[in-house]
Amino acid sequence: MPCRRWVCEWPLLSSGGSQPFSRRLVDRSQPFAILRSMRRNDRLAGLSAGISGAIESPSAGPWRKSLPFPKPPAMNRGWRLAAAFLMAWSGLAAEDAPVAKPPVTGYAAERVKERLDRGLIARTEADQRIYLSWRLLETDAAGVAFNVYRRAGETVEKVNSHPVRETTDLVDKTAPAGKLEYFVRPWLGGEEGEACAPAAADRDAPASDFLSIKLNGDHTFQKVGIADLDGDGRYDFVIKQPNVNVDPYEQYWKKSPGTYQLEAYSADGRFLWRYDLGWAIEQGIWYSPYVVYDLDGDGKAEVALKAGEGDPRDADGRVQTGPEYLLILDGLTGKERARADWPSRDGFEGYNRYCRNQLAIAYLDGRTPCLLVQRGTYSLIKLHAYEFHHGRLRELWQWRSTDERPSYNGQGAHCLRAADIDGDGRDEVVLGSAVVDDNGQGLWTTRLGHPDHVYIGDLDPQRPGLEIYYGIETRQPRNGMCMVDAATGRILWGINRPTRHVHGQGLVADLDPRYPGCETYSADTDAEKKFAWALLHDARGNVIGEENLGGFAPKAVYWDGDPQREMIGGGKLYKLDGPAFRTRLQGEVVAVADVLGDWREEIITTLPGEMRIYVTVIPSRDRRVCLMQDAFYRADVATASQGYYQIPTPRVLPGTER
């Protein structure tokens, strides 16, 4: 006979707002001890002690049946707990205790990390000076400086008079005419280290603030995956083209005009391979998630994607039958390496519900990069976790929102995120308004419903721990824009006004130096799903602006030399409430990421037949480790190739490092 346990749930209230439901387990053996203590004079004290001993911390699940107990107005909390406990013991919420899922143990003995090179870039400026920028790596010694060398023909000269210490960039004001080559050496204690891979420049070439990769065709692309495919320490690119999107929602759905193609390009622009997703995958982001990451720890990234077989379209053009797979492709060749079944369509309410699919990367044991495979957003959610090693996919766990209390259903977002939000060294899975622990068991839910955007990090450096900011699509009487404690889901602040449908990607970024931490921007819709109003908050929830900063999905970038991000809009880069920079963007912005050079970010745009990577040539004021070695930021970049695009968020904001 399995041990019998009893589940009680109750909403907890605090000055910061409603806390999420948390688990409370009561062992059936405890009531007798409680009743014995109640026979003594201090019955309430005995009851409280007994219940305290019987209630465990919120850790294990899943719970298929549970019963919330509302607060009777005439009962204090101690008697309310007692009543809930005795009701559960009497059998009203009884269930067999589930077997706790063990923690994940992956193949890696230490954390798998990318092996990046210096990322040196050399750009010709309008006055024929050469701007150079390179990475500071987490493996660099604290006092490291750098020497910069220039090769012109057979002549090699050191450009700097003193080792570069304060930044990781330099302007060469004495560059000779013609084609040049630069390289950088680390310098520490009077000794130089190994030279980095060289970067080419031409002093006589026209000034340009972007690098261009010519595509193998006159198409644009919808998404880009950024990872090292060949193990040379430089980032390569896997794009999804064409730039077409079909939504499964009945009012928006249309027949796909063609099929998606994945295309891989090396850092120097070489076309590597093309993979046709075929007619089994409709042309929309929710049908076609993919991520690019080094899953097996060999230093070369793989491509994970949702795939099908044949042409299973019905008469209307919808794909509602046929096999579906999690497919692993070799990043360098595009050849299949492994496959597993995708979570099934079973149990969903219809086409719009089961055609919502996402992928993400999570270090579930703190060391091994694992794949998260999700189906469902608005109601039922299915989540599978895998590791890929020695050419094989191994399932680590499965989770269903129906395994938990009903308040886990429908809490999915339009982006799937993973991060160590509770500080245990293992990543949790942020579905949206609910979180699944690293072992595949529910951790907490806000019960707010489906959010359109979710941002995670130390958004408020003035308080301990991490925060999550939400823009909730589901109609809310309040808290449709809110910030919660990441470890518990407790609402820290939220707006005290109704929202109809907070829409799009929103924006969370440190935009204004007058306010500590990140500013948060979200916009609500009117009855016709058009822009209605927006709010800009500081990290503590104070309204600091009501201006439309770019509709539902503005973007921002670390561009100049300070730790605040700059706004992107209308092909321009500008300070919040400030002037625009000289750079003018062409094409649609697809991604923002720290791909090259120092810690500032690059902007990737798509034009017919071309990928452009815009780089800053503004001298920096300080230096910091490249953002791609921030685990939170890197995970965001990895998942940016699927779902709604949100700019990546560092765990620790630049300028707040301790």
XYZ file of C-alpha atoms in Angstrom:
658
model
C 0.000 0.000 0.000
C 1.402 3.404 -0.918
C 1.640 6.026 1.754
C -1.412 8.289 1.674
C -0.917 12.031 1.612
C -3.363 14.871 1.503
C -3.170 18.020 -0.518
C -4.398 21.363 0.731
C -4.145 24.631 -1.149
C -5.012 28.149 -0.116
C -4.304 31.591 -1.555
C -1.864 33.606 0.506
C -1.968 37.382 0.598
C 0.790 39.880 1.111
C 1.247 43.595 0.793
C 2.822 43.010 -2.586
C -0.222 41.228 -3.987
C -1.486 37.710 -4.346
C 0.988 34.923 -3.948
C 0.756 31.921 -6.220
C -0.690 28.682 -4.979
C 2.033 26.641 -3.321
C 2.012 22.949 -2.430
C 1.294 21.723 1.051
C 1.550 18.018 1.830
C 0.081 16.445 4.899
C 0.965 12.939 6.008
C -2.041 10.866 7.166
C -0.167 9.665 10.237
C -0.094 13.171 11.663
C -3.737 13.787 12.693
C -3.504 11.482 15.699
C -0.592 13.391 17.133
C -2.467 16.593 16.459
C -5.608 15.373 18.201
C -3.589 14.232 21.200
C -2.020 17.654 21.475
C -5.431 19.284 21.212
C -6.529 17.454 24.383
C -4.001 19.508 26.272
C -4.842 22.952 27.507
C -3.129 24.878 24.704
C -5.141 23.403 21.891
C -4.373 26.056 19.305
C -0.669 25.858 20.024
C -0.781 22.091 19.730
C -2.723 22.260 16.506
C -0.317 24.788 15.069
C 2.678 22.646 16.073
C 1.148 19.520 14.597
C 0.311 21.207 11.346
C 3.724 22.821 11.177
C 5.285 19.396 11.453
C 2.977 17.949 8.846
C 3.337 20.647 6.254
C 6.249 20.254 3.917
C 7.950 22.872 1.745
C 6.677 23.324 -1.802
C 8.926 20.950 -3.671
C 7.371 17.804 -5.016
C 4.363 17.215 -7.284
C 2.592 16.491 -9.543
C -0.933 16.783 -8.086
C -3.837 15.553 -10.150
C -6.464 16.455 -7.589
C -6.514 19.238 -5.083
C -9.045 21.348 -3.277
C -8.592 25.052 -2.564
C -10.166 26.248 0.655
C -11.384 29.835 0.702
C -10.913 31.941 3.784
C -13.997 31.969 6.030
C -14.441 35.533 7.234
C -14.775 34.576 10.909
C -11.746 32.238 11.070
C -8.183 33.221 11.771
C -5.368 31.618 9.791
C -4.569 28.940 12.423
C -8.107 27.595 12.514
C -8.371 27.899 8.736
C -5.320 25.675 8.368
C -6.800 23.221 10.843
C -10.091 23.058 9.009
C -8.402 22.517 5.671
C -6.195 19.846 7.170
C -9.047 17.942 8.802
C -11.134 18.128 5.619
C -8.242 16.664 3.661
C -7.747 13.928 6.264
C -11.412 13.021 6.106
C -10.946 12.170 2.441
C -12.167 15.245 0.590
C -8.804 15.767 -1.119
C -7.155 12.408 -0.676
C -4.743 10.919 -3.169
C -1.835 8.567 -3.288
C 1.441 10.335 -2.721
C 3.239 10.662 -6.027
C 6.730 9.412 -6.362
C 8.987 12.444 -6.428
C 10.905 12.794 -9.660
C 14.654 12.512 -9.161
C 16.942 15.365 -10.133
C 18.342 15.233 -13.643
C 21.820 13.799 -14.079
C 23.167 14.488 -17.535
C 26.290 13.350 -19.309
C 28.451 16.392 -18.531
C 30.921 16.365 -15.631
C 31.245 20.177 -15.821
C 29.175 22.863 -17.472
C 29.303 22.750 -21.266
C 30.299 26.178 -22.586
C 31.111 27.625 -25.958
C 34.777 28.141 -26.731
C 34.804 31.634 -28.196
C 37.680 33.413 -29.885
C 38.415 37.142 -29.545
C 35.749 38.101 -32.079
C 38.019 40.830 -33.447
C 36.430 43.214 -35.957
C 38.030 46.011 -37.972
C 35.823 48.666 -39.592
C 36.875 51.576 -41.806
C 35.523 54.931 -40.643
C 34.671 57.961 -42.762
C 37.988 59.694 -41.976
C 39.941 56.563 -43.021
C 40.670 55.581 -39.474
C 40.178 51.945 -38.508
C 38.013 51.058 -35.526
C 38.914 47.783 -33.789
C 36.942 45.888 -31.142
C 37.384 42.483 -29.486
C 36.029 40.267 -26.719
C 36.989 40.123 -23.083
C 36.441 36.488 -22.118
C 35.443 35.033 -18.757
C 38.687 33.027 -18.790
C 40.824 36.179 -18.986
C 42.746 37.157 -15.873
C 41.400 40.158 -13.975
C 44.354 42.428 -14.810
C 44.796 41.420 -18.439
C 45.579 44.118 -20.988
C 45.954 43.875 -24.761
C 48.379 44.791 -27.516
C 47.076 45.437 -31.017
C 49.176 44.651 -34.102
C 48.796 45.723 -37.733
C 50.198 43.900 -40.753
C 50.649 45.897 -43.948
C 52.294 43.727 -46.585
C 55.335 42.187 -44.878
C 55.475 44.836 -42.151
C 54.027 44.129 -38.689
C 53.692 47.032 -36.220
C 52.215 47.432 -32.777
C 49.463 50.051 -32.974
C 49.138 50.964 -29.290
C 51.864 52.765 -27.328
C 50.727 51.247 -24.025
C 48.753 48.046 -23.370
C 45.012 48.643 -23.691
C 43.527 48.199 -20.196
C 40.324 50.195 -19.782
C 38.419 48.959 -22.804
C 38.597 46.227 -25.435
C 38.573 48.540 -28.430
C 40.963 50.922 -30.192
C 40.971 53.417 -33.060
C 43.968 53.141 -35.397
C 44.590 56.735 -36.469
C 47.782 55.997 -38.395
C 46.660 53.220 -40.712
C 48.538 53.250 -44.054
C 46.726 53.025 -47.361
C 45.677 49.692 -48.817
C 44.613 46.354 -47.397
C 45.536 45.631 -43.800
C 45.327 42.830 -41.276
C 45.014 43.206 -37.509
C 45.439 40.832 -34.589
C 45.394 41.160 -30.791
C 47.531 39.571 -28.071
C 46.639 39.504 -24.367
C 49.294 41.034 -22.108
C 49.778 40.229 -18.432
C 52.761 40.800 -16.170
C 54.962 41.840 -19.081
C 54.250 38.692 -21.080
C 52.153 38.367 -24.242
C 49.771 35.543 -24.947
C 48.705 33.913 -28.188
C 47.553 36.060 -31.083
C 43.894 35.885 -32.028
C 42.537 35.139 -35.484
C 43.197 38.171 -37.717
C 40.632 40.641 -38.998
C 40.997 42.261 -42.411
C 40.437 45.924 -43.235
C 40.955 48.277 -46.178
C 41.719 51.869 -45.321
C 40.713 53.008 -48.804
C 37.372 51.235 -48.833
C 34.176 53.251 -48.277
C 33.163 53.521 -44.663
C 30.564 50.962 -43.652
C 28.888 50.179 -40.355
C 27.730 46.690 -41.296
C 29.026 43.331 -42.425
C 27.196 41.681 -45.284
C 26.506 37.973 -45.856
C 25.097 37.208 -49.291
C 22.350 34.583 -49.218
C 22.028 31.684 -51.615
C 18.976 33.171 -53.279
C 17.045 36.431 -53.491
C 14.963 35.768 -50.383
C 14.539 37.336 -46.978
C 14.415 35.320 -43.762
C 12.184 35.149 -40.715
C 14.478 33.882 -37.941
C 18.184 33.368 -37.295
C 19.950 30.885 -35.002
C 23.395 31.994 -33.791
C 25.988 29.396 -32.758
C 29.412 28.007 -33.645
C 28.791 25.272 -36.226
C 32.398 24.337 -37.033
C 34.180 24.775 -33.697
C 36.439 27.675 -34.722
C 35.236 29.979 -31.929
C 33.272 32.248 -34.298
C 29.510 32.492 -34.547
C 27.792 31.083 -37.608
C 24.180 31.473 -38.645
C 21.199 29.250 -39.445
C 18.323 31.189 -40.981
C 14.726 30.163 -41.676
C 13.322 31.447 -44.945
C 11.141 32.819 -46.455
C 9.838 35.553 -44.180
C 6.248 34.281 -44.152
C 4.057 33.636 -41.133
C 0.743 31.793 -40.777
C -1.070 31.828 -37.420
C -3.150 28.783 -36.396
C -5.953 30.968 -34.998
C -9.002 30.481 -37.241
C -9.472 34.183 -38.053
C -5.846 34.538 -39.162
C -5.032 31.143 -40.671
C -4.342 30.822 -44.369
C -2.943 28.132 -46.587
C 0.856 28.056 -46.678
C 2.120 29.276 -50.054
C 5.240 27.103 -49.898
C 7.640 25.352 -47.545
C 10.228 26.646 -45.088
C 13.938 26.179 -45.698
C 16.693 26.213 -43.099
C 19.986 27.557 -44.459
C 23.360 27.600 -42.735
C 26.121 30.167 -43.339
C 29.602 30.351 -41.842
C 30.969 33.414 -40.083
C 32.787 34.428 -43.267
C 29.632 34.117 -45.366
C 30.035 30.690 -46.960
C 26.808 28.845 -47.738
C 26.941 25.469 -45.950
C 23.644 23.624 -46.489
C 19.899 23.871 -46.945
C 17.182 21.735 -45.327
C 13.600 21.783 -46.631
C 11.056 21.366 -43.814
C 8.518 20.115 -46.378
C 4.730 20.281 -46.509
C 4.324 18.583 -43.126
C 5.381 21.867 -41.476
C 3.159 24.840 -42.225
C 4.727 28.262 -42.709
C 4.246 29.830 -39.289
C 6.405 30.249 -36.206
C 4.185 28.011 -34.060
C 4.536 25.093 -36.479
C 8.288 25.380 -36.990
C 10.414 25.965 -33.858
C 14.162 25.408 -34.105
C 17.196 26.151 -31.938
C 20.929 25.997 -32.685
C 23.233 24.983 -29.841
C 26.091 22.650 -28.916
C 24.054 19.894 -27.318
C 26.651 17.114 -27.058
C 29.577 19.228 -25.838
C 31.910 18.605 -28.796
C 32.370 22.326 -29.496
C 30.145 22.268 -32.595
C 26.491 23.247 -32.534
C 23.608 21.050 -33.626
C 20.263 22.179 -35.017
C 17.147 20.930 -33.212
C 13.795 21.384 -34.968
C 10.236 20.153 -35.301
C 9.873 17.973 -38.394
C 7.317 15.818 -40.146
C 7.112 13.476 -43.144
C 5.512 13.553 -46.564
C 2.535 15.744 -47.429
C -0.198 15.202 -44.800
C -2.181 18.376 -45.643
C -5.953 18.053 -45.697
C -8.169 19.515 -48.424
C -7.936 22.998 -46.865
C -4.161 22.884 -46.497
C -3.987 22.222 -42.747
C -1.697 19.583 -41.275
C -3.704 17.699 -38.655
C -2.334 14.186 -39.040
C 0.928 12.412 -39.698
C 4.092 11.736 -37.710
C 5.879 14.571 -35.947
C 9.458 14.489 -34.733
C 12.079 16.245 -32.713
C 14.924 16.150 -35.232
C 18.631 16.753 -34.610
C 20.740 17.900 -37.583
C 24.507 18.155 -37.768
C 25.213 21.877 -37.678
C 28.049 21.749 -40.195
C 26.448 19.459 -42.790
C 22.692 19.560 -42.184
C 22.526 15.754 -42.055
C 20.143 14.018 -39.663
C 21.753 12.632 -36.525
C 18.811 11.609 -34.315
C 15.050 11.862 -33.907
C 12.342 11.284 -31.299
C 8.574 11.613 -31.291
C 7.198 15.099 -30.758
C 4.583 15.421 -27.966
C 1.343 14.163 -29.484
C -1.776 16.073 -30.531
C -3.850 13.927 -28.141
C -5.832 15.722 -25.444
C -5.975 19.151 -27.063
C -9.215 20.951 -27.796
C -8.550 21.628 -31.442
C -6.246 22.787 -34.201
C -5.378 26.200 -32.727
C -4.455 24.575 -29.441
C -2.199 21.744 -30.646
C -0.453 23.794 -33.330
C 1.498 25.756 -30.701
C 5.021 24.361 -30.442
C 8.252 25.668 -28.920
C 11.838 24.649 -28.145
C 14.411 25.872 -25.641
C 17.767 25.028 -24.041
C 18.057 24.372 -20.299
C 20.884 23.220 -18.040
C 18.636 21.053 -15.898
C 21.528 19.600 -13.882
C 23.581 22.798 -14.061
C 26.100 21.175 -16.427
C 24.400 19.521 -19.399
C 22.608 21.464 -22.156
C 19.189 19.824 -22.449
C 16.413 20.277 -24.973
C 12.961 21.390 -23.886
C 10.161 20.425 -26.244
C 6.766 22.058 -25.676
C 3.319 21.650 -27.199
C 0.408 23.843 -26.107
C 0.006 27.360 -24.737
C -3.592 28.300 -24.026
C -4.930 25.197 -22.278
C -3.161 21.830 -22.013
C 0.657 22.096 -22.052
C 2.973 19.155 -22.708
C 6.677 19.468 -21.960
C 9.421 16.904 -22.636
C 13.099 17.182 -21.722
C 15.962 15.447 -23.567
C 19.718 15.269 -23.629
C 21.681 14.539 -26.804
C 24.914 12.593 -26.417
C 26.858 10.076 -28.485
C 24.411 10.616 -31.324
C 21.353 9.631 -29.278
C 18.421 11.458 -27.706
C 17.628 10.367 -24.144
C 14.376 11.473 -22.577
C 14.880 12.917 -19.094
C 11.274 13.548 -18.063
C 7.794 14.422 -19.243
C 5.416 16.949 -17.740
C 1.761 17.754 -18.370
C -0.109 20.741 -17.043
C -2.896 18.297 -16.155
C -0.457 16.557 -13.795
C -0.715 19.634 -11.615
C -3.639 21.589 -10.196
C -5.881 23.226 -12.834
C -4.205 26.598 -12.370
C -1.212 25.349 -14.418
C -3.346 25.019 -17.560
C -3.230 27.872 -20.037
C -0.247 29.603 -18.441
C 2.058 29.260 -21.457
C 3.703 32.218 -23.167
C 4.745 33.016 -26.734
C 8.344 32.402 -25.735
C 9.814 29.481 -23.807
C 12.522 30.403 -21.331
C 14.862 28.521 -18.988
C 16.977 30.038 -16.231
C 18.202 29.287 -12.733
C 15.621 31.442 -10.990
C 15.913 29.956 -7.502
C 19.711 29.877 -7.186
C 20.104 26.097 -6.876
C 22.514 25.896 -9.821
C 19.921 24.170 -12.039
C 17.704 25.788 -14.635
C 13.968 25.982 -14.158
C 11.540 26.177 -17.083
C 9.530 29.377 -17.354
C 6.496 28.390 -19.414
C 4.988 31.826 -18.947
C 2.865 32.457 -15.870
C 3.915 29.079 -14.483
C 7.299 27.528 -13.768
C 8.367 23.877 -13.925
C 11.265 22.859 -11.697
C 14.447 21.311 -13.066
C 13.199 17.777 -12.312
C 9.969 18.190 -14.270
C 7.547 19.053 -11.483
C 5.496 22.210 -11.090
C 7.144 24.888 -8.957
C 4.651 27.758 -8.939
C 1.942 29.461 -10.941
C 0.608 33.003 -10.736
C -2.730 31.890 -12.212
C -2.757 35.075 -14.310
C -3.074 33.197 -17.587
C -1.214 33.502 -20.864
C 1.449 36.246 -21.141
C 2.556 37.656 -24.478
C 5.965 38.662 -23.120
C 8.189 37.391 -20.328
C 11.533 38.915 -19.257
C 13.804 37.329 -16.631
C 16.848 38.677 -14.810
C 18.019 40.911 -12.006
C 15.660 43.568 -13.279
C 15.627 45.407 -9.950
C 19.198 45.382 -8.575
C 17.989 47.127 -5.403
C 16.254 43.991 -4.110
C 17.760 40.527 -3.576
C 17.103 37.749 -6.056
C 15.742 37.789 -9.580
C 12.552 39.094 -11.095
C 10.224 38.225 -13.962
C 8.216 40.858 -15.804
C 4.945 39.917 -17.516
C 2.671 41.452 -20.095
C -0.490 39.317 -19.780
C -2.627 38.730 -22.867
C -5.531 37.308 -20.869
C -8.001 40.024 -19.865
C -7.232 41.177 -16.305
C -8.939 43.443 -13.764
C -5.433 44.349 -12.520
C -1.816 43.108 -12.743
C -1.950 42.761 -16.546
C 1.489 44.374 -16.427
C 3.392 43.161 -13.418
C 6.696 42.068 -11.923
C 7.041 38.963 -9.740
C 9.694 37.414 -7.553
C 11.298 34.792 -9.784
C 11.868 32.208 -7.059
C 8.288 32.204 -5.751
C 6.008 33.903 -8.288
C 4.866 36.415 -5.668
C 3.679 39.635 -7.286
C 5.980 42.509 -6.357
C 3.963 45.162 -8.168
C 1.335 45.393 -10.838
C -0.889 47.980 -12.450
C -4.167 48.685 -10.689
C -6.311 49.075 -13.804
C -7.980 46.632 -16.199
C -6.290 45.418 -19.357
C -7.983 43.976 -22.422
C -5.103 42.228 -24.205
C -1.524 43.268 -23.443
C 0.042 42.433 -26.764
C 3.323 41.747 -28.497
C 6.872 41.511 -27.249
C 6.909 44.596 -25.056
C 10.329 45.787 -23.899
C 12.370 45.427 -20.712
C 15.722 47.209 -20.731
C 17.801 49.708 -18.805
C 16.961 52.753 -20.920
C 17.174 55.650 -18.473
C 20.143 56.247 -16.134
C 17.921 58.210 -13.741
C 16.195 55.032 -12.566
C 18.040 52.016 -11.123
C 17.547 48.746 -12.962
C 15.347 48.047 -15.955
C 12.453 50.022 -17.293
C 9.441 47.988 -18.448
C 7.186 48.842 -21.382
C 3.912 47.171 -22.379
C 0.983 48.224 -24.527
C -2.694 47.265 -24.395
C -5.161 46.854 -27.267
C -8.559 48.288 -28.016
C -11.628 46.295 -29.065
C -10.203 45.944 -32.592
C -6.805 44.709 -31.290
C -5.142 47.976 -32.254
C -2.843 50.036 -30.054
C -4.788 51.658 -27.215
C -2.328 52.831 -24.563
C 1.063 52.008 -23.082
C 2.925 52.403 -19.821
C 6.620 52.702 -19.046
C 7.507 51.734 -15.474
C 10.688 51.837 -13.489
C 11.848 48.649 -11.777
C 9.778 49.460 -8.673
C 6.529 49.870 -10.576
C 6.339 53.657 -10.726
C 4.878 55.004 -13.972
C 7.519 57.157 -15.670
C 6.007 57.458 -19.129
C 2.871 56.865 -21.195
C 4.315 57.476 -24.648
C 3.998 55.008 -27.514
C 7.609 53.847 -27.824
C 7.105 51.715 -30.904
C 3.733 50.019 -30.739
C 3.622 46.553 -29.232
C 7.187 45.456 -29.959
C 9.914 48.098 -29.701
C 13.538 46.962 -29.627
C 16.683 48.221 -27.946
C 20.429 47.644 -28.210
C 23.653 48.237 -26.269
C 25.272 50.525 -28.829
C 27.260 53.426 -27.424
C 29.737 53.479 -24.568
C 27.419 53.624 -21.561
C 25.537 50.800 -19.787
C 22.077 51.884 -20.989
C 20.445 50.457 -24.065
C 19.451 52.600 -27.015
C 16.097 52.420 -28.809
C 15.660 50.978 -32.316
C 12.842 52.366 -34.443
C 12.164 53.655 -37.926
C 15.590 52.522 -39.120
C 17.247 54.720 -36.496
C 19.078 54.263 -33.197
C 18.430 56.861 -30.535
C 18.547 57.533 -26.823
C 15.262 57.453 -24.968
C 14.172 61.096 -25.172
C 17.463 61.849 -26.920
C 19.023 62.406 -30.344
C 19.530 59.756 -32.991
C 22.907 58.269 -33.874
C 24.287 58.505 -37.385
C 23.758 54.798 -38.151
C 20.803 54.110 -40.431
C 19.451 50.587 -40.615
C 18.164 48.965 -43.767
C 15.952 45.914 -43.755
C 13.823 44.324 -41.054
C 15.479 43.793 -37.671
C 15.580 40.044 -36.998
C 17.904 39.833 -33.988
C 19.966 41.841 -31.509
C 22.905 40.022 -29.919
C 26.535 40.361 -28.850
C 27.898 38.460 -31.855
C 31.193 40.273 -32.546
C 33.616 42.659 -30.909
C 33.296 43.821 -27.321
C 30.240 43.593 -25.068
C 28.124 45.974 -27.181
C 25.516 44.344 -29.386
C 25.098 43.883 -33.111
C 21.851 44.291 -35.049
C 20.984 41.670 -37.660
C 18.617 42.686 -40.459
C 17.204 40.887 -43.470
C 17.064 42.241 -47.005
C 16.381 40.373 -50.256
C 19.372 38.111 -50.772
C 21.365 39.556 -47.866
C 21.961 39.365 -44.125
C 23.410 42.523 -42.622
C 25.171 42.668 -39.273
C 25.373 46.271 -38.049
C 28.225 46.993 -35.629
C 28.989 50.021 -33.504
C 32.159 52.037 -34.127
C 31.637 54.284 -31.104
C 34.586 54.004 -28.691
C 33.613 52.335 -25.437
C 34.060 53.839 -21.976
C 34.787 50.629 -20.110
C 35.022 46.906 -20.612
C 33.171 43.794 -19.431
C 33.001 40.120 -20.341
C 31.106 39.577 -23.578
C 27.376 39.204 -22.983
C 27.204 35.812 -24.702
C 29.004 34.340 -21.693
C 26.161 35.433 -19.420
C 24.059 32.253 -19.075
C 20.709 34.097 -19.038
C 21.597 36.193 -22.066
C 22.941 33.217 -24.037
C 19.788 31.178 -23.341
C 17.641 34.048 -24.597
C 19.696 34.268 -27.802
C 19.356 30.505 -28.324
C 15.550 30.603 -28.089
C 15.217 33.774 -30.177
C 15.072 31.611 -33.314
C 11.575 30.492 -32.326
C 8.445 32.020 -30.826
C 7.957 35.751 -30.334
C 11.215 37.634 -30.593
C 12.359 39.443 -27.442
C 15.719 41.132 -27.040
C 17.992 39.060 -24.772
C 18.285 40.057 -21.136
C 21.513 39.637 -19.116
C 21.205 38.192 -15.641
C 23.226 41.106 -14.328
C 22.737 44.465 -16.008
C 25.848 46.234 -17.317
C 26.876 48.861 -14.807
C 25.479 46.915 -11.826
C 28.207 44.253 -11.630
C 29.527 43.614 -8.141
